[in-house]
PDB file of C-alpha atoms in Angstrom:
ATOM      1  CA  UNK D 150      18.404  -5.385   1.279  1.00  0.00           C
ATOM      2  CA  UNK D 151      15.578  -5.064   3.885  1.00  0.00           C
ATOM      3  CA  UNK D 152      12.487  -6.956   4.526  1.00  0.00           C
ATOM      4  CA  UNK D 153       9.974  -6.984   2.297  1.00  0.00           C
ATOM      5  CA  UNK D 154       6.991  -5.526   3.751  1.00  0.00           C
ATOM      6  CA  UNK D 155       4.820  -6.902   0.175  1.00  0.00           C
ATOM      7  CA  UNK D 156       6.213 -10.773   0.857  1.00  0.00           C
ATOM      8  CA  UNK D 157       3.508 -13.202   0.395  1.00  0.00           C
ATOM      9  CA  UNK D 158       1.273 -11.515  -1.798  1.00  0.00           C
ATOM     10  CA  UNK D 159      -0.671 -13.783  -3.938  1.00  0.00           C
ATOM     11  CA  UNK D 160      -3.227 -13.767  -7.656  1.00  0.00           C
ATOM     12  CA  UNK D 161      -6.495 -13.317  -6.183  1.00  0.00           C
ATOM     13  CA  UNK D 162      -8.588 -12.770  -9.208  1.00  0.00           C
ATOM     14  CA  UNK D 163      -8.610 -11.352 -13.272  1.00  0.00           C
ATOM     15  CA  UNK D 164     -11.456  -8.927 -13.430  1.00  0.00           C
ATOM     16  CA  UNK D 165     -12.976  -7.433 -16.797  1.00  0.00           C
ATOM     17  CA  UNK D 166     -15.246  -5.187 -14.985  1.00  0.00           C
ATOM     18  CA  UNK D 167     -14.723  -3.305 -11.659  1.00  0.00           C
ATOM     19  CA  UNK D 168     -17.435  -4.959 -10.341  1.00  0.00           C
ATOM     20  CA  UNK D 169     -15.944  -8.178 -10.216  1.00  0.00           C
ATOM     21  CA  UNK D 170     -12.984  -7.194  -8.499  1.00  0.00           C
ATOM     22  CA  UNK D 171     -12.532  -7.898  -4.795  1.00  0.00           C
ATOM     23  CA  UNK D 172     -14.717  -6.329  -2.169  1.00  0.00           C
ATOM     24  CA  UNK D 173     -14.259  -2.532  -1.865  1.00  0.00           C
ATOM     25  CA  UNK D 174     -12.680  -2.125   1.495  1.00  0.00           C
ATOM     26  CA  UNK D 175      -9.542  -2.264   3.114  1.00  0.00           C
ATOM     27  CA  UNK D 176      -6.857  -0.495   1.361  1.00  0.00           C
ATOM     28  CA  UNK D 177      -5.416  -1.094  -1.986  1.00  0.00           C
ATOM     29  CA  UNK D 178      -2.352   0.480  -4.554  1.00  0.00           C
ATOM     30  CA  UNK D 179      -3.336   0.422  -8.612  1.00  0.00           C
ATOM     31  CA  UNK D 180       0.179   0.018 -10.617  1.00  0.00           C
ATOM     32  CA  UNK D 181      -0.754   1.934 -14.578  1.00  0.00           C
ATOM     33  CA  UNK D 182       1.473   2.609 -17.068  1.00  0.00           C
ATOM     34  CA  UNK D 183       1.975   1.701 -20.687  1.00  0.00           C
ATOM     35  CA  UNK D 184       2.336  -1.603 -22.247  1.00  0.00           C
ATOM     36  CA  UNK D 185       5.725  -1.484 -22.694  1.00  0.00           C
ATOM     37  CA  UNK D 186       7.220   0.262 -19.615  1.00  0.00           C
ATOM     38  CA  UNK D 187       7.980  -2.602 -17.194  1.00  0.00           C
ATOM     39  CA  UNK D 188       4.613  -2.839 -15.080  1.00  0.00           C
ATOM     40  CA  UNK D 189       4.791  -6.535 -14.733  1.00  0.00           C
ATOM     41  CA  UNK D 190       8.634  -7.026 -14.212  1.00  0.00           C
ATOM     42  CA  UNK D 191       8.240  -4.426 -11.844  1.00  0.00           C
ATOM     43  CA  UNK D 192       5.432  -5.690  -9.638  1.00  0.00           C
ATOM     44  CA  UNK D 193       7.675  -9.042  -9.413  1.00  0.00           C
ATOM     45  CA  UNK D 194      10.330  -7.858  -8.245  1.00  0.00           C
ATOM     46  CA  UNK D 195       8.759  -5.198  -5.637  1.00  0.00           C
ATOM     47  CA  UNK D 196       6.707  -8.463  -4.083  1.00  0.00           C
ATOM     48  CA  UNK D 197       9.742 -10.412  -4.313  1.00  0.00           C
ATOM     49  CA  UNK D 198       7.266 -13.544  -6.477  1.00  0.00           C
ATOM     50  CA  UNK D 199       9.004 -13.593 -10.176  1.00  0.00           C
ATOM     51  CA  UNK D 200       6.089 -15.123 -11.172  1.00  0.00           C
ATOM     52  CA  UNK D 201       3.715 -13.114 -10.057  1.00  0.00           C
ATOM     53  CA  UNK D 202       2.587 -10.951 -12.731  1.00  0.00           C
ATOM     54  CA  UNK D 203       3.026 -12.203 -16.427  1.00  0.00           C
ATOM     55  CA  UNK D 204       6.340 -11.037 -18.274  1.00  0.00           C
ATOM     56  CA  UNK D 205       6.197 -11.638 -21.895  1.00  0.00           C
ATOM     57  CA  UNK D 206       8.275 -10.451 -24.979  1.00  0.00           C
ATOM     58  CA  UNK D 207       4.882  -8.923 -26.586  1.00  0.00           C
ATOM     59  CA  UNK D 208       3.707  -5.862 -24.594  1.00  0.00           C
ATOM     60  CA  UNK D 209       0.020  -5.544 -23.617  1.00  0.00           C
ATOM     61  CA  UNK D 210      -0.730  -9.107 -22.109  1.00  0.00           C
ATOM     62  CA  UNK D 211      -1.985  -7.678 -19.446  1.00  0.00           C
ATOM     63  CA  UNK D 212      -5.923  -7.306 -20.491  1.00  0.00           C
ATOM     64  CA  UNK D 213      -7.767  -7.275 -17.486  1.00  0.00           C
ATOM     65  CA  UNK D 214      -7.730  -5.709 -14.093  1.00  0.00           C
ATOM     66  CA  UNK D 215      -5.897  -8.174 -12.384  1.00  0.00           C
ATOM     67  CA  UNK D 216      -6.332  -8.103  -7.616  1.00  0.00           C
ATOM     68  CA  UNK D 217      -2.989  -9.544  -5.839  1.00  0.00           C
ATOM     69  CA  UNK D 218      -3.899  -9.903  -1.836  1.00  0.00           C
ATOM     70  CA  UNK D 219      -1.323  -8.824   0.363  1.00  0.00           C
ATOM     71  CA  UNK D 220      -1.066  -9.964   3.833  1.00  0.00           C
ATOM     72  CA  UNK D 221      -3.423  -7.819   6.440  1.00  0.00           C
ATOM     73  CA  UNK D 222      -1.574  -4.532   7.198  1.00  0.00           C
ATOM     74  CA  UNK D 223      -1.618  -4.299  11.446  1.00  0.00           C
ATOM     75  CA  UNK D 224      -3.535  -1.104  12.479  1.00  0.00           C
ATOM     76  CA  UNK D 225      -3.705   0.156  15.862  1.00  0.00           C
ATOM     77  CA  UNK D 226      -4.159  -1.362  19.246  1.00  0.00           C
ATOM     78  CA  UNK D 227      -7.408  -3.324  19.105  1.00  0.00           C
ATOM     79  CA  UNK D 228      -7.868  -2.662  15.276  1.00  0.00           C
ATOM     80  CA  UNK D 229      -8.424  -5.629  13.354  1.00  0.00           C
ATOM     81  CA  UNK D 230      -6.410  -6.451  10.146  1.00  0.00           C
ATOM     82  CA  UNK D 231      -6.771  -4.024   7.454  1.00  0.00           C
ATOM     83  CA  UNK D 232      -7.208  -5.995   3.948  1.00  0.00           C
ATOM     84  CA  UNK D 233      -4.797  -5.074   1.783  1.00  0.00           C
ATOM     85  CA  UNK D 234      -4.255  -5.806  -2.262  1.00  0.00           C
ATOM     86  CA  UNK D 235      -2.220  -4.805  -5.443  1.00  0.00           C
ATOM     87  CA  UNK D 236      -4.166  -3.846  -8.478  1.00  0.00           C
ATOM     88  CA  UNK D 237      -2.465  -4.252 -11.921  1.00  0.00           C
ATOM     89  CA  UNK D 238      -4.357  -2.339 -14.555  1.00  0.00           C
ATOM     90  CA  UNK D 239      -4.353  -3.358 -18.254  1.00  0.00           C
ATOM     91  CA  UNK D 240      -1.322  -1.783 -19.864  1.00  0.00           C
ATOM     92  CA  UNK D 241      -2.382   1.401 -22.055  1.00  0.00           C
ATOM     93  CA  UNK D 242      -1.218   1.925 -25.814  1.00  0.00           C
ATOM     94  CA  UNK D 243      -0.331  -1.083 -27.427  1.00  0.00           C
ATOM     95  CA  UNK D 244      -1.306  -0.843 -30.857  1.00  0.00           C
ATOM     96  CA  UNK D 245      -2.258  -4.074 -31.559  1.00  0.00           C
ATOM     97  CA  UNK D 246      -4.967  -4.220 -28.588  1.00  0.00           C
ATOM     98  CA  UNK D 247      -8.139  -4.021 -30.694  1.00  0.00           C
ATOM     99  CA  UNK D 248      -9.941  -1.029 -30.988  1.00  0.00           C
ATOM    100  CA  UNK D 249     -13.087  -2.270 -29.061  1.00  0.00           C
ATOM    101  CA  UNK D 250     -11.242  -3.787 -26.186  1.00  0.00           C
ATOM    102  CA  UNK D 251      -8.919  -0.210 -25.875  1.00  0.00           C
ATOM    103  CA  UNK D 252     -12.289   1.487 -25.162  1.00  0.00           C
ATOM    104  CA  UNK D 253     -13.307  -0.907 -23.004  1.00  0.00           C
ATOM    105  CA  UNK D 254     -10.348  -0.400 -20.930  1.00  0.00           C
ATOM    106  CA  UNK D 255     -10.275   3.420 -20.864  1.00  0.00           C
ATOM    107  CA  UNK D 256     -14.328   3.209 -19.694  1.00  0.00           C
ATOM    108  CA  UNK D 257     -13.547   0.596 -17.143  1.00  0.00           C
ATOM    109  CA  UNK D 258     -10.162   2.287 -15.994  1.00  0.00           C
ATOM    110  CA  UNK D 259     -11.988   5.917 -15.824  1.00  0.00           C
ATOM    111  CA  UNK D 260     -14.670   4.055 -13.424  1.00  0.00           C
ATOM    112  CA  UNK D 261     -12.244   2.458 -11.313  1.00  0.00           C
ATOM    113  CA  UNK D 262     -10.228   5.604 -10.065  1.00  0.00           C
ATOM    114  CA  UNK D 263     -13.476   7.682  -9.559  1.00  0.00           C
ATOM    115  CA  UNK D 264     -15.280   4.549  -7.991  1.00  0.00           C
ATOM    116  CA  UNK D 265     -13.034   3.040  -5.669  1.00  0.00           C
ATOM    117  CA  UNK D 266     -13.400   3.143  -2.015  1.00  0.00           C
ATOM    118  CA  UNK D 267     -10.565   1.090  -1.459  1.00  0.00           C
ATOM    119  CA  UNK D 268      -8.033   3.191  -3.855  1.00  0.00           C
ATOM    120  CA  UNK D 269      -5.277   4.850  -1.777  1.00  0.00           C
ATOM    121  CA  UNK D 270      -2.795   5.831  -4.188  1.00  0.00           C
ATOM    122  CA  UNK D 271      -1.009   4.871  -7.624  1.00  0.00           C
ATOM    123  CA  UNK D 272       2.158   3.729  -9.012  1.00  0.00           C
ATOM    124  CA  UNK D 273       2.913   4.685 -12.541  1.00  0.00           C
ATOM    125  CA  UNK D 274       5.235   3.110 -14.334  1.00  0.00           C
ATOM    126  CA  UNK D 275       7.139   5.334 -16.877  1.00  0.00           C
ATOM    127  CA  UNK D 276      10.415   4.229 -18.877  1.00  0.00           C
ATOM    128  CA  UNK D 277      13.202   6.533 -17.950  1.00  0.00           C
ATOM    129  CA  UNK D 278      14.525   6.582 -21.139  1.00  0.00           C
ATOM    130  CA  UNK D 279      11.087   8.296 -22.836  1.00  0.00           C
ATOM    131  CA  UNK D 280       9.029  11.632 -22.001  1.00  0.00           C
ATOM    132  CA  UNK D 281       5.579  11.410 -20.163  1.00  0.00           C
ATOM    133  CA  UNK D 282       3.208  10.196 -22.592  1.00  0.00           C
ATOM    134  CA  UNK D 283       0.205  11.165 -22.973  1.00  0.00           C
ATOM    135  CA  UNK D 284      -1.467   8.769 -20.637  1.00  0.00           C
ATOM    136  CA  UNK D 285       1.144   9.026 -18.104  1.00  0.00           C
ATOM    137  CA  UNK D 286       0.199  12.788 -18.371  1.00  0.00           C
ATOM    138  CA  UNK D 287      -3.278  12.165 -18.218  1.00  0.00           C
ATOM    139  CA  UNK D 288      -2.829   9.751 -15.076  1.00  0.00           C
ATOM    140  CA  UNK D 289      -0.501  12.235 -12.940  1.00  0.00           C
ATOM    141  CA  UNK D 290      -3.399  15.084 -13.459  1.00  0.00           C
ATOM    142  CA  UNK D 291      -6.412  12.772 -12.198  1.00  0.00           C
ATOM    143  CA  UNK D 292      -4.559  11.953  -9.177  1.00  0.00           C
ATOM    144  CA  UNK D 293      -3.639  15.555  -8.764  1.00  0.00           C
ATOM    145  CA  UNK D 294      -7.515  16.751  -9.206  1.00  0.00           C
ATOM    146  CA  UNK D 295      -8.549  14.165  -6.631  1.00  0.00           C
ATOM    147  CA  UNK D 296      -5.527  14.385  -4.246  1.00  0.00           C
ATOM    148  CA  UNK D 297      -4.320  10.898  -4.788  1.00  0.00           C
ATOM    149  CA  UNK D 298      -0.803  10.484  -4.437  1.00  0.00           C
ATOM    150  CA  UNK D 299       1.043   8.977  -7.436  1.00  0.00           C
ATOM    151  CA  UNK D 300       4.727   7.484  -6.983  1.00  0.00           C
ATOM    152  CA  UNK D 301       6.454   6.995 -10.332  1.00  0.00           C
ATOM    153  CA  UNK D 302       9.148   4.288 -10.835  1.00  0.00           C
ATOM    154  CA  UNK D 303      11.348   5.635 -13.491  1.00  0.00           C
ATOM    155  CA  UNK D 304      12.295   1.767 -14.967  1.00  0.00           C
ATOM    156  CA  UNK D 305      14.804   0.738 -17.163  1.00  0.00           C
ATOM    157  CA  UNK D 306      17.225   2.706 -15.327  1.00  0.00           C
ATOM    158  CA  UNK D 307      19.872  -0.141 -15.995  1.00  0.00           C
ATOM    159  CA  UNK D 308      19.215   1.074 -19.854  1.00  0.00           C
ATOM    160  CA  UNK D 309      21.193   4.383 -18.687  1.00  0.00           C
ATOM    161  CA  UNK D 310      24.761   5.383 -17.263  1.00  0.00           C
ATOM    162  CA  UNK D 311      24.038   6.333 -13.213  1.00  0.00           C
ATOM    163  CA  UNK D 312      24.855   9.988 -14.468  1.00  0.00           C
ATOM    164  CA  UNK D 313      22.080   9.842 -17.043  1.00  0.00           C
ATOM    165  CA  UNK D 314      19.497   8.633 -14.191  1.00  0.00           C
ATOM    166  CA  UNK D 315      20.410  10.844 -11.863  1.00  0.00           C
ATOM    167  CA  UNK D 316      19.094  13.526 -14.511  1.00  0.00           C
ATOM    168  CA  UNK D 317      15.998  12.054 -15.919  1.00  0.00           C
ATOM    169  CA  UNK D 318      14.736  12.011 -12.344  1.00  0.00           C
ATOM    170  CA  UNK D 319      16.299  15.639 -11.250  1.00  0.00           C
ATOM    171  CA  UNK D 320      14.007  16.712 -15.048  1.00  0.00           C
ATOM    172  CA  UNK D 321      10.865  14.826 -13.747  1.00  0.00           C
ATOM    173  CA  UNK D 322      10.719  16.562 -10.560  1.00  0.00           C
ATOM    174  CA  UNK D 323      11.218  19.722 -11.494  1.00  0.00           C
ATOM    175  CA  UNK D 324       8.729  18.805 -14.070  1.00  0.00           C
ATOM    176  CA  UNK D 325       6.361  18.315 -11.495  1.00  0.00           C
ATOM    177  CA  UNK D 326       7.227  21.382  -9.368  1.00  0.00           C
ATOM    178  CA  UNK D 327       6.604  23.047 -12.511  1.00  0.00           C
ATOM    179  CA  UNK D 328       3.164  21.535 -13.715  1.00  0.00           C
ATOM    180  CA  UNK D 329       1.970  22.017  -9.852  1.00  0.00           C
ATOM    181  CA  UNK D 330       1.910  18.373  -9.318  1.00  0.00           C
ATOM    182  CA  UNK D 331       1.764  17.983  -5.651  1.00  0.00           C
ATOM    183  CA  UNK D 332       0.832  14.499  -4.868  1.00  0.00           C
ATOM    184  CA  UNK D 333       3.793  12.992  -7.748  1.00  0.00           C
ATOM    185  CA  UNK D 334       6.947  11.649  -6.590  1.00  0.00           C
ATOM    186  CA  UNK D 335       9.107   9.587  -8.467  1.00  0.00           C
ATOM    187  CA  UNK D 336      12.666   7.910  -8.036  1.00  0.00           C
ATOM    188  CA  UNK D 337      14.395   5.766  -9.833  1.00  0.00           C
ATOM    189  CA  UNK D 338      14.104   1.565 -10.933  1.00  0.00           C
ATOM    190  CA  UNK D 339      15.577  -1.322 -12.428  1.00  0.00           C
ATOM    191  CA  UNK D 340      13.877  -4.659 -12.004  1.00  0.00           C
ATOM    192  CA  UNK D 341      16.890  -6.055 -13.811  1.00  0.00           C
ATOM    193  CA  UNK D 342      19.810  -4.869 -11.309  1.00  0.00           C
ATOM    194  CA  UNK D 343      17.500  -4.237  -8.260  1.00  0.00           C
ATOM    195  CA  UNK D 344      17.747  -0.419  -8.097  1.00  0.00           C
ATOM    196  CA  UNK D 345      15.158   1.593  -6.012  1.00  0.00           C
ATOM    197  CA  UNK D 346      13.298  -1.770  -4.980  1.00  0.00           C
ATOM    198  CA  UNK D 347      13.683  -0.983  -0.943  1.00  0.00           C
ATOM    199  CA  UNK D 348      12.964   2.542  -1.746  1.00  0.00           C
ATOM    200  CA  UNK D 349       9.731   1.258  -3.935  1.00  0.00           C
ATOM    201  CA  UNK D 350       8.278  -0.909  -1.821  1.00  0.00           C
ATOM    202  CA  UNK D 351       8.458   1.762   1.149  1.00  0.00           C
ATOM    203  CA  UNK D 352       6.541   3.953  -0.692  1.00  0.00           C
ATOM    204  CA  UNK D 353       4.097   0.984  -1.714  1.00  0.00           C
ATOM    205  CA  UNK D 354       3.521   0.591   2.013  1.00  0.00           C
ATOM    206  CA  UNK D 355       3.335   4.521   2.601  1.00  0.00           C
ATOM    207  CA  UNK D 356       0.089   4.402   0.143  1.00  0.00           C
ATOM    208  CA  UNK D 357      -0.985   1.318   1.659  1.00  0.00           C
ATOM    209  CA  UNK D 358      -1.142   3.004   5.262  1.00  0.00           C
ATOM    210  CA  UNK D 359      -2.599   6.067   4.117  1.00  0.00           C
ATOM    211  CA  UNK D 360      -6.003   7.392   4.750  1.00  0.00           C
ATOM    212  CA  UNK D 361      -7.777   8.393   2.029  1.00  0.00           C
ATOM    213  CA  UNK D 362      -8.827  11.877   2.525  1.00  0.00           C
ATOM    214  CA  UNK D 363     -11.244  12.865  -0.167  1.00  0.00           C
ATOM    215  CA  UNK D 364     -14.364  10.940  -1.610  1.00  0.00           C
ATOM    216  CA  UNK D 365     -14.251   9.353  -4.866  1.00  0.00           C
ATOM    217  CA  UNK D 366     -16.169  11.276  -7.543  1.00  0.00           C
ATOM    218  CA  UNK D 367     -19.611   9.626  -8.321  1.00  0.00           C
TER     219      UNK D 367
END
């Protein structure tokens, strides 16, 4: 396995508002996705810290925006340190997240993608084994409207025979070739057995290093 380029990162803060999340500059990656799909077992085992995220047994723990620093990405010659952060957003559509709080989140999470400076891309997190959902549709169209690359991780992929994964992900990209999705990729993921982690990190780092080309609606 190669390096990992997201070694070191660290829990920075657990925000219930975007304005108490970390400065707005630098660069930063958002993983979304549903309550149920992997999001935190997945952000452990891209950074390589097993502990870094919660895992639990009930889906939706995560209930706030929660800001992992990574270490400054180099820039060019004479160009300081570029801050650089993960952003794990509340898991979406867990029933048992009351009704208030599930607003809350859908207000705060609408603000955050139109608001952030900092925001160069997402990573949605979608079980293989299931169609989009309607978030995950809802998701892959805002970053399409705004130009903001998404990268899906297909997870669970262990769940399936290699045959079977090889086809969900053929289906999703021609989904998106179909739906005029652009700026969606998507590959393949297990946290469990380590499959696509070099290939998901890369593209963690790809958004990292990317300039963000169009201003975030007011």
């Amino acid at each position: 396995m190669a390096p990992n380029p997201l070694q070191g990162a660290r829990f920075v803060l657990a925000a219930h508002r975007i304005d108490q999340l970390p400065m707005d500059n630098g660069a930063e990656v958002a993983f979304a996705g549903r309550s149920n799909a992997g999001k935190s077992s997945a952000l452990n085992k891209l950074t390589g810290h097993h502990g870094l995220a919660r895992t639990s047994k009930t889906p939706g723990r995560t209930q706030q925006m929660v800001a992992f620093a990574l270490p400054p990405l180099a820039q060019g010659e004479g160009a300081a340190p570029l801050d650089a952060r993960l952003i794990d957003l509340p898991g979406y559509g867990y029933a048992k997240v009351p009704e208030p709080l599930r607003e809350h989140w859908k207000r705060e999470i609408d603000a955050y993608l139109h608001r952030r400076q900092s925001l160069r891309g997402v990573v949605l997190i979608v079980d293989i084994r299931h169609p989009l959902k309607e978030f995950d549709r809802m998701m892959l169209a805002f970053c399409q409207d705004t130009a903001l690359p998404c990268h899906v991780l297909l997870t669970k992929a262990d769940k399936l025979s290699r045959n079977q994964a090889a086809q969900a992900l053929a289906a999703m990209r021609k989904q998106f070739e179909a739906e005029g999705l652009q700026a969606a990729t998507a590959q393949v993921f297990s946290s469990s057995e380590g499959t696509g982690v070099d290939e998901g990190r890369a593209a963690v780092m790809e958004l990292l290093q990317r300039e963000r080309n169009n201003p975030p609606v007011a």
